[in-house]
Amino acid sequence: MGTNVLSLRIDGELLDRLRDHAAKRGMSVQDYVVRTLIRDDFDERFKTAVEETERFYGVP
């Protein structure tokens, strides 16, 4: 299996929040994000967030 690069453009305020969360755990932002993505419950949490966003914006 090869590797791929994921590039993100995020808001400065969100990046600051990610830095704070990562620092509390003694991790880099990159490691924190990757660890969050591989959590067992990530898929379910992501699905819930998408559904809530769609309800908020009235997406059919």
Short mmCIF file of N, CA and C in Angstrom, two decimals:
data_model
loop_
_atom_site.label_atom_id
_atom_site.label_comp_id
_atom_site.label_asym_id
_atom_site.label_seq_id
_atom_site.Cartn_x
_atom_site.Cartn_y
_atom_site.Cartn_z
N MET A 1 0.85 -1.17 0.00
CA MET A 1 0.00 0.00 0.00
C MET A 1 0.90 1.24 0.00
N GLY A 2 0.58 2.17 -0.87
CA GLY A 2 1.35 3.40 -0.96
C GLY A 2 0.83 4.44 0.02
N THR A 3 1.39 5.60 -0.06
CA THR A 3 0.94 6.69 0.79
C THR A 3 0.42 7.82 -0.08
N ASN A 4 -0.40 8.64 0.50
CA ASN A 4 -0.96 9.81 -0.16
C ASN A 4 -0.81 11.01 0.74
N VAL A 5 -0.91 12.18 0.16
CA VAL A 5 -0.83 13.43 0.92
C VAL A 5 -2.21 14.07 0.94
N LEU A 6 -2.63 14.49 2.11
CA LEU A 6 -3.88 15.21 2.28
C LEU A 6 -3.54 16.63 2.70
N SER A 7 -3.97 17.58 1.93
CA SER A 7 -3.71 18.98 2.22
C SER A 7 -5.02 19.64 2.64
N LEU A 8 -4.99 20.39 3.73
CA LEU A 8 -6.20 21.03 4.24
C LEU A 8 -6.00 22.54 4.33
N ARG A 9 -7.03 23.26 4.00
CA ARG A 9 -7.04 24.70 4.22
C ARG A 9 -8.08 24.93 5.31
N ILE A 10 -7.63 25.40 6.48
CA ILE A 10 -8.55 25.57 7.59
C ILE A 10 -8.42 26.97 8.17
N ASP A 11 -9.46 27.37 8.81
CA ASP A 11 -9.55 28.67 9.46
C ASP A 11 -8.50 28.77 10.58
N GLY A 12 -7.95 29.94 10.77
CA GLY A 12 -6.94 30.16 11.80
C GLY A 12 -7.42 29.84 13.20
N GLU A 13 -8.68 30.16 13.48
CA GLU A 13 -9.24 29.88 14.80
C GLU A 13 -9.33 28.37 15.04
N LEU A 14 -9.73 27.63 14.01
CA LEU A 14 -9.78 26.17 14.14
C LEU A 14 -8.38 25.60 14.33
N LEU A 15 -7.41 26.12 13.60
CA LEU A 15 -6.04 25.64 13.76
C LEU A 15 -5.54 25.90 15.18
N ASP A 16 -5.87 27.05 15.74
CA ASP A 16 -5.49 27.34 17.13
C ASP A 16 -6.11 26.33 18.09
N ARG A 17 -7.38 26.00 17.85
CA ARG A 17 -8.04 25.01 18.70
C ARG A 17 -7.39 23.64 18.57
N LEU A 18 -7.04 23.26 17.33
CA LEU A 18 -6.35 21.99 17.13
C LEU A 18 -5.00 21.98 17.82
N ARG A 19 -4.28 23.09 17.74
CA ARG A 19 -2.97 23.19 18.43
C ARG A 19 -3.13 23.01 19.93
N ASP A 20 -4.17 23.64 20.49
CA ASP A 20 -4.40 23.51 21.93
C ASP A 20 -4.70 22.07 22.33
N HIS A 21 -5.59 21.42 21.57
CA HIS A 21 -5.93 20.03 21.86
C HIS A 21 -4.70 19.13 21.73
N ALA A 22 -3.92 19.35 20.68
CA ALA A 22 -2.73 18.52 20.46
C ALA A 22 -1.70 18.75 21.57
N ALA A 23 -1.50 20.00 21.95
CA ALA A 23 -0.52 20.33 22.98
C ALA A 23 -0.88 19.68 24.32
N LYS A 24 -2.17 19.63 24.65
CA LYS A 24 -2.61 19.00 25.90
C LYS A 24 -2.24 17.53 25.94
N ARG A 25 -2.10 16.94 24.76
CA ARG A 25 -1.77 15.52 24.67
C ARG A 25 -0.30 15.29 24.30
N GLY A 26 0.46 16.38 24.21
CA GLY A 26 1.88 16.27 23.87
C GLY A 26 2.10 15.78 22.45
N MET A 27 1.23 16.19 21.55
CA MET A 27 1.28 15.72 20.17
C MET A 27 1.41 16.90 19.21
N SER A 28 1.85 16.59 17.99
CA SER A 28 1.81 17.59 16.93
C SER A 28 0.39 17.67 16.39
N VAL A 29 0.06 18.75 15.72
CA VAL A 29 -1.27 18.88 15.13
C VAL A 29 -1.52 17.74 14.14
N GLN A 30 -0.52 17.44 13.33
CA GLN A 30 -0.67 16.36 12.35
C GLN A 30 -0.99 15.04 13.03
N ASP A 31 -0.24 14.70 14.07
CA ASP A 31 -0.48 13.44 14.78
C ASP A 31 -1.86 13.43 15.43
N TYR A 32 -2.26 14.57 15.99
CA TYR A 32 -3.57 14.66 16.64
C TYR A 32 -4.69 14.42 15.62
N VAL A 33 -4.60 15.06 14.45
CA VAL A 33 -5.62 14.90 13.42
C VAL A 33 -5.67 13.45 12.94
N VAL A 34 -4.52 12.86 12.68
CA VAL A 34 -4.50 11.48 12.21
C VAL A 34 -5.08 10.56 13.27
N ARG A 35 -4.70 10.76 14.51
CA ARG A 35 -5.23 9.91 15.59
C ARG A 35 -6.75 10.05 15.69
N THR A 36 -7.25 11.26 15.51
CA THR A 36 -8.70 11.49 15.55
C THR A 36 -9.39 10.76 14.41
N LEU A 37 -8.78 10.78 13.23
CA LEU A 37 -9.39 10.14 12.06
C LEU A 37 -9.42 8.62 12.17
N ILE A 38 -8.49 8.04 12.90
CA ILE A 38 -8.45 6.58 12.98
C ILE A 38 -9.18 6.03 14.21
N ARG A 39 -9.79 6.92 15.00
CA ARG A 39 -10.56 6.45 16.15
C ARG A 39 -11.69 5.55 15.68
N ASP A 40 -11.99 4.55 16.47
CA ASP A 40 -13.03 3.59 16.12
C ASP A 40 -14.39 4.25 15.88
N ASP A 41 -14.69 5.30 16.64
CA ASP A 41 -16.01 5.92 16.51
C ASP A 41 -16.04 7.09 15.54
N PHE A 42 -14.96 7.32 14.80
CA PHE A 42 -14.91 8.48 13.91
C PHE A 42 -16.01 8.43 12.85
N ASP A 43 -16.20 7.28 12.21
CA ASP A 43 -17.19 7.18 11.15
C ASP A 43 -18.58 7.57 11.65
N GLU A 44 -18.95 7.06 12.80
CA GLU A 44 -20.27 7.37 13.35
C GLU A 44 -20.37 8.84 13.74
N ARG A 45 -19.34 9.38 14.35
CA ARG A 45 -19.35 10.79 14.74
C ARG A 45 -19.41 11.69 13.51
N PHE A 46 -18.68 11.33 12.45
CA PHE A 46 -18.67 12.11 11.22
C PHE A 46 -20.05 12.08 10.57
N LYS A 47 -20.65 10.91 10.51
CA LYS A 47 -21.99 10.76 9.92
C LYS A 47 -23.00 11.63 10.67
N THR A 48 -22.93 11.61 11.99
CA THR A 48 -23.83 12.41 12.81
C THR A 48 -23.63 13.90 12.55
N ALA A 49 -22.38 14.32 12.45
CA ALA A 49 -22.08 15.73 12.19
C ALA A 49 -22.61 16.17 10.83
N VAL A 50 -22.46 15.31 9.82
CA VAL A 50 -22.97 15.63 8.48
C VAL A 50 -24.49 15.74 8.52
N GLU A 51 -25.16 14.81 9.18
CA GLU A 51 -26.62 14.85 9.27
C GLU A 51 -27.11 16.10 9.99
N GLU A 52 -26.44 16.48 11.08
CA GLU A 52 -26.83 17.68 11.80
C GLU A 52 -26.60 18.94 10.96
N THR A 53 -25.51 18.96 10.21
CA THR A 53 -25.24 20.10 9.33
C THR A 53 -26.29 20.19 8.23
N GLU A 54 -26.67 19.06 7.65
CA GLU A 54 -27.69 19.06 6.61
C GLU A 54 -29.03 19.54 7.17
N ARG A 55 -29.37 19.11 8.38
CA ARG A 55 -30.63 19.57 9.00
C ARG A 55 -30.57 21.09 9.25
N PHE A 56 -29.42 21.57 9.71
CA PHE A 56 -29.27 22.98 10.01
C PHE A 56 -29.45 23.84 8.76
N TYR A 57 -28.84 23.39 7.64
CA TYR A 57 -28.91 24.15 6.41
C TYR A 57 -30.12 23.78 5.54
N GLY A 58 -30.92 22.81 5.99
CA GLY A 58 -32.11 22.42 5.25
C GLY A 58 -31.83 21.69 3.97
N VAL A 59 -30.74 20.91 3.94
CA VAL A 59 -30.41 20.12 2.75
C VAL A 59 -31.35 18.92 2.71
N PRO A 60 -31.98 18.70 1.55
CA PRO A 60 -32.94 17.58 1.46
C PRO A 60 -32.29 16.22 1.56
#
